[in-house]
CSV table of N, CA and C in Angstrom, one decimal:
chain,number,residue,atom,x,y,z
A,1,MET,N,70.7,131.1,138.1
A,1,MET,CA,70.4,130.7,137.9
A,1,MET,C,72.5,129.9,137.6
A,2,HIS,N,73.2,130.4,136.2
A,2,HIS,CA,74.2,129.5,136.1
A,2,HIS,C,74.5,130.2,136.7
A,3,ILE,N,75.1,131.8,138.0
A,3,ILE,CA,76.0,132.1,139.0
A,3,ILE,C,75.8,130.9,140.2
A,4,TRP,N,74.4,130.7,140.2
A,4,TRP,CA,74.7,129.2,141.6
A,4,TRP,C,75.0,128.7,141.0
A,5,ALA,N,74.7,127.8,139.2
A,5,ALA,CA,76.0,127.0,139.6
A,5,ALA,C,77.0,126.8,139.1
A,6,GLN,N,77.4,128.1,138.2
A,6,GLN,CA,79.2,128.2,138.8
A,6,GLN,C,79.8,127.9,140.1
A,7,ARG,N,79.0,128.7,141.6
A,7,ARG,CA,79.5,129.0,142.7
A,7,ARG,C,79.5,127.6,143.1
A,8,PHE,N,78.6,126.6,143.4
A,8,PHE,CA,78.2,125.4,143.3
A,8,PHE,C,78.6,124.6,142.7
A,9,ASN,N,79.3,124.5,141.8
A,9,ASN,CA,79.8,123.6,140.5
A,9,ASN,C,78.6,122.4,140.8
A,10,VAL,N,77.4,122.8,139.6
A,10,VAL,CA,76.8,121.8,139.5
A,10,VAL,C,76.9,122.1,138.1
A,11,ASP,N,76.0,120.9,137.8
A,11,ASP,CA,76.3,121.3,135.3
A,11,ASP,C,75.3,121.2,135.5
A,12,ILE,N,74.4,122.4,134.8
A,12,ILE,CA,72.9,122.0,134.4
A,12,ILE,C,73.7,122.5,133.0
A,13,ARG,N,73.8,121.5,132.3
A,13,ARG,CA,73.9,121.9,131.0
A,13,ARG,C,72.8,121.1,130.5
A,14,ASP,N,71.9,120.0,131.5
A,14,ASP,CA,71.5,119.2,130.8
A,14,ASP,C,69.7,119.8,131.3
A,15,PHE,N,69.4,120.7,131.9
A,15,PHE,CA,68.9,121.3,133.0
A,15,PHE,C,67.6,122.7,132.1
A,16,ASP,N,66.2,121.7,131.7
A,16,ASP,CA,65.8,123.1,130.4
A,16,ASP,C,65.0,123.8,131.3
A,17,ILE,N,64.6,124.6,131.8
A,17,ILE,CA,63.8,125.9,132.1
A,17,ILE,C,62.4,125.5,132.0
A,18,ALA,N,62.4,125.7,130.9
A,18,ALA,CA,61.0,124.7,130.2
A,18,ALA,C,60.9,124.6,130.3
A,19,TYR,N,60.8,123.1,130.6
A,19,TYR,CA,59.8,122.4,130.8
A,19,TYR,C,58.7,122.2,132.0
A,20,TYR,N,59.8,123.0,133.3
A,20,TYR,CA,59.6,123.4,134.3
A,20,TYR,C,58.7,124.5,134.3
A,21,ILE,N,58.8,125.7,133.4
A,21,ILE,CA,58.2,126.5,133.4
A,21,ILE,C,57.3,127.4,132.0
A,22,PRO,N,56.7,126.6,130.6
A,22,PRO,CA,56.7,126.2,129.8
A,22,PRO,C,56.4,127.9,128.9
A,23,SER,N,55.5,128.2,129.9
A,23,SER,CA,55.2,129.5,129.4
A,23,SER,C,56.7,130.6,128.6
A,24,VAL,N,57.8,130.3,129.1
A,24,VAL,CA,59.4,131.3,129.2
A,24,VAL,C,59.3,130.7,127.9
A,25,THR,N,58.8,129.5,126.2
A,25,THR,CA,58.7,130.1,125.4
A,25,THR,C,57.7,130.4,125.2
A,26,MET,N,56.9,131.3,125.9
A,26,MET,CA,55.6,131.5,124.9
A,26,MET,C,56.0,133.8,124.1
A,27,GLY,N,55.8,134.1,123.3
A,27,GLY,CA,55.6,135.2,122.7
A,27,GLY,C,54.8,135.9,122.9
A,28,THR,N,55.2,137.4,123.9
A,28,THR,CA,54.1,137.8,124.8
A,28,THR,C,51.7,138.3,123.7
A,29,GLY,N,52.1,137.7,121.8
A,29,GLY,CA,51.0,137.7,122.7
A,29,GLY,C,50.6,136.3,122.8
A,30,GLN,N,51.1,135.1,122.2
A,30,GLN,CA,50.4,133.7,123.2
A,30,GLN,C,50.7,133.3,125.1
A,31,PHE,N,51.5,134.7,125.8
A,31,PHE,CA,51.3,134.3,126.8
A,31,PHE,C,50.1,135.2,127.3
A,32,LEU,N,49.1,137.1,126.6
A,32,LEU,CA,48.3,137.2,127.4
A,32,LEU,C,46.9,136.4,126.2
A,33,TRP,N,47.1,135.5,125.8
A,33,TRP,CA,45.7,134.5,125.1
A,33,TRP,C,45.8,133.5,126.4
A,34,THR,N,46.8,133.1,126.1
A,34,THR,CA,47.0,131.4,126.7
A,34,THR,C,46.3,132.1,128.7
A,35,THR,N,47.1,134.0,129.2
A,35,THR,CA,45.8,134.1,130.7
A,35,THR,C,44.8,134.0,130.4
A,36,LEU,N,44.3,135.1,129.6
A,36,LEU,CA,42.7,134.6,129.1
A,36,LEU,C,42.1,133.3,129.2
A,37,LYS,N,43.1,132.8,128.7
A,37,LYS,CA,41.7,131.1,129.0
A,37,LYS,C,42.2,130.9,130.0
A,38,SER,N,43.6,130.8,130.6
A,38,SER,CA,43.9,130.4,131.9
A,38,SER,C,42.0,129.8,133.4
A,39,PRO,N,40.7,130.8,132.7
A,39,PRO,CA,40.2,130.3,134.0
A,39,PRO,C,38.8,129.3,133.6
A,40,SER,N,39.7,129.0,132.0
A,40,SER,CA,38.4,127.7,131.5
A,40,SER,C,39.3,126.4,131.4
A,41,SER,N,40.6,127.0,131.6
A,41,SER,CA,41.8,125.6,130.8
A,41,SER,C,42.8,125.9,131.5
A,42,ALA,N,42.6,123.6,132.5
A,42,ALA,CA,44.0,123.2,132.9
A,42,ALA,C,44.6,123.7,131.8
A,43,SER,N,44.9,123.4,130.7
A,43,SER,CA,45.8,122.6,130.2
A,43,SER,C,46.6,124.7,129.7
A,44,ALA,N,45.7,126.2,129.9
A,44,ALA,CA,46.3,127.0,129.3
A,44,ALA,C,47.2,127.3,131.3
A,45,ARG,N,46.0,127.0,132.3
A,45,ARG,CA,47.0,126.9,133.1
A,45,ARG,C,48.7,126.0,133.8
A,46,GLU,N,48.2,124.6,133.3
A,46,GLU,CA,49.2,123.6,133.9
A,46,GLU,C,50.8,124.7,132.7
A,47,ALA,N,50.5,125.3,131.1
A,47,ALA,CA,51.6,126.3,130.2
A,47,ALA,C,51.9,126.7,131.5
A,48,LEU,N,51.2,128.2,132.0
A,48,LEU,CA,50.7,129.6,132.9
A,48,LEU,C,51.9,128.8,134.0
A,49,GLY,N,50.9,127.7,135.1
A,49,GLY,CA,52.2,127.2,136.6
A,49,GLY,C,52.7,126.7,136.6
A,50,GLY,N,53.7,125.5,135.5
A,50,GLY,CA,54.6,124.7,135.8
A,50,GLY,C,54.6,123.7,136.4
A,51,ARG,N,55.8,123.0,136.5
A,51,ARG,CA,56.1,122.2,137.3
A,51,ARG,C,56.9,122.6,138.7
A,52,LEU,N,55.9,121.7,139.2
A,52,LEU,CA,57.4,122.4,140.9
A,52,LEU,C,59.2,121.9,140.4
A,53,LEU,N,59.6,123.0,141.0
A,53,LEU,CA,61.3,122.8,140.7
A,53,LEU,C,61.7,122.5,142.9
A,54,THR,N,61.5,120.9,143.1
A,54,THR,CA,61.5,121.5,144.4
A,54,THR,C,63.3,121.1,145.3
A,55,LEU,N,63.2,121.4,146.9
A,55,LEU,CA,64.3,121.3,146.0
A,55,LEU,C,65.2,119.5,147.1
A,56,ASP,N,65.1,119.0,146.7
A,56,ASP,CA,65.2,117.2,146.8
A,56,ASP,C,66.2,117.8,145.5
A,57,MET,N,64.9,118.3,144.3
A,57,MET,CA,65.2,117.7,142.6
A,57,MET,C,67.1,119.2,142.5
A,58,MET,N,66.8,119.8,143.9
A,58,MET,CA,67.8,120.9,143.4
A,58,MET,C,69.2,120.1,144.1
A,59,GLU,N,68.9,119.0,145.1
A,59,GLU,CA,69.7,118.9,146.4
A,59,GLU,C,70.7,117.5,145.5
A,60,ALA,N,69.4,117.1,144.7
A,60,ALA,CA,69.9,115.7,144.0
A,60,ALA,C,71.3,116.6,142.9
A,61,ALA,N,71.3,117.3,142.4
A,61,ALA,CA,71.9,117.9,141.0
A,61,ALA,C,73.3,118.0,142.1
A,62,THR,N,73.6,118.6,143.5
A,62,THR,CA,74.7,119.4,143.7
A,62,THR,C,75.5,118.4,144.4
A,63,PRO,N,76.9,118.5,144.4
A,63,PRO,CA,78.2,117.7,144.5
A,63,PRO,C,77.5,117.1,146.3
A,64,ARG,N,77.7,116.3,146.4
A,64,ARG,CA,77.4,114.7,147.4
A,64,ARG,C,78.6,115.8,149.0
A,65,PRO,N,79.6,116.1,148.3
A,65,PRO,CA,81.0,117.8,148.8
A,65,PRO,C,80.2,118.0,149.6
A,66,LEU,N,79.6,119.4,148.9
A,66,LEU,CA,79.1,120.6,149.0
A,66,LEU,C,78.2,120.0,150.0
A,67,VAL,N,76.8,119.4,149.4
A,67,VAL,CA,75.8,119.5,150.1
A,67,VAL,C,76.3,118.3,152.3
A,68,ALA,N,77.1,118.1,153.3
A,68,ALA,CA,78.1,117.2,153.5
A,68,ALA,C,78.5,118.8,153.7
A,69,ARG,N,78.9,119.4,153.4
A,69,ARG,CA,79.7,120.8,154.0
A,69,ARG,C,78.8,121.7,154.4
A,70,ILE,N,77.6,121.8,153.8
A,70,ILE,CA,76.0,122.9,153.9
A,70,ILE,C,75.9,122.1,155.4
A,71,ALA,N,75.8,121.0,155.6
A,71,ALA,CA,74.7,120.2,156.6
A,71,ALA,C,75.9,120.1,157.6
A,72,ARG,N,76.8,120.8,157.3
A,72,ARG,CA,78.6,120.2,159.0
A,72,ARG,C,77.8,121.9,159.6
A,73,ALA,N,77.8,122.8,158.3
A,73,ALA,CA,77.3,124.6,158.8
A,73,ALA,C,76.3,124.2,159.2
A,74,GLU,N,74.7,124.6,159.0
A,74,GLU,CA,73.8,124.3,159.4
A,74,GLU,C,73.8,123.3,161.1
A,75,GLN,N,74.2,123.1,161.9
A,75,GLN,CA,74.6,121.5,162.6
A,75,GLN,C,75.3,122.4,163.1
A,76,LYS,N,76.8,123.4,162.9
A,76,LYS,CA,77.8,124.2,163.6
A,76,LYS,C,76.8,124.9,163.7
A,77,LYS,N,75.8,126.1,163.3
A,77,LYS,CA,75.5,126.9,163.9
A,77,LYS,C,73.9,126.5,164.4
A,78,LYS,N,72.8,125.4,165.0
A,78,LYS,CA,72.0,125.0,165.8
A,78,LYS,C,72.8,125.1,166.8
A,79,ALA,N,74.0,124.2,167.0
A,79,ALA,CA,74.7,124.3,168.1
A,79,ALA,C,74.7,124.9,169.2
A,80,GLY,N,74.9,126.1,168.0
A,80,GLY,CA,76.4,128.1,169.0
A,80,GLY,C,75.3,128.6,169.2
A,81,ARG,N,73.8,127.9,169.4
A,81,ARG,CA,72.5,128.5,169.2
A,81,ARG,C,72.3,128.0,171.0
A,82,THR,N,72.3,127.2,171.1
A,82,THR,CA,72.3,126.3,171.9
A,82,THR,C,71.7,126.1,173.5
């Protein structure tokens, strides 16, 4: 993820992966125990599943000039197919 951020000049200093995937901070024992509880516990399933990180969120973090450059490249690619 850091390589992606450097390549596309995106500031991810405030990005917290644990917000989206809470299980990343669990130890092995806690992770296994949560996995065992998950069939009957909504909170355990949420801890394992985390929250969605959508493309819109990634696009919002990407500098506008880069988004415009990607859009132009996609348009050129589509124009070449027709």
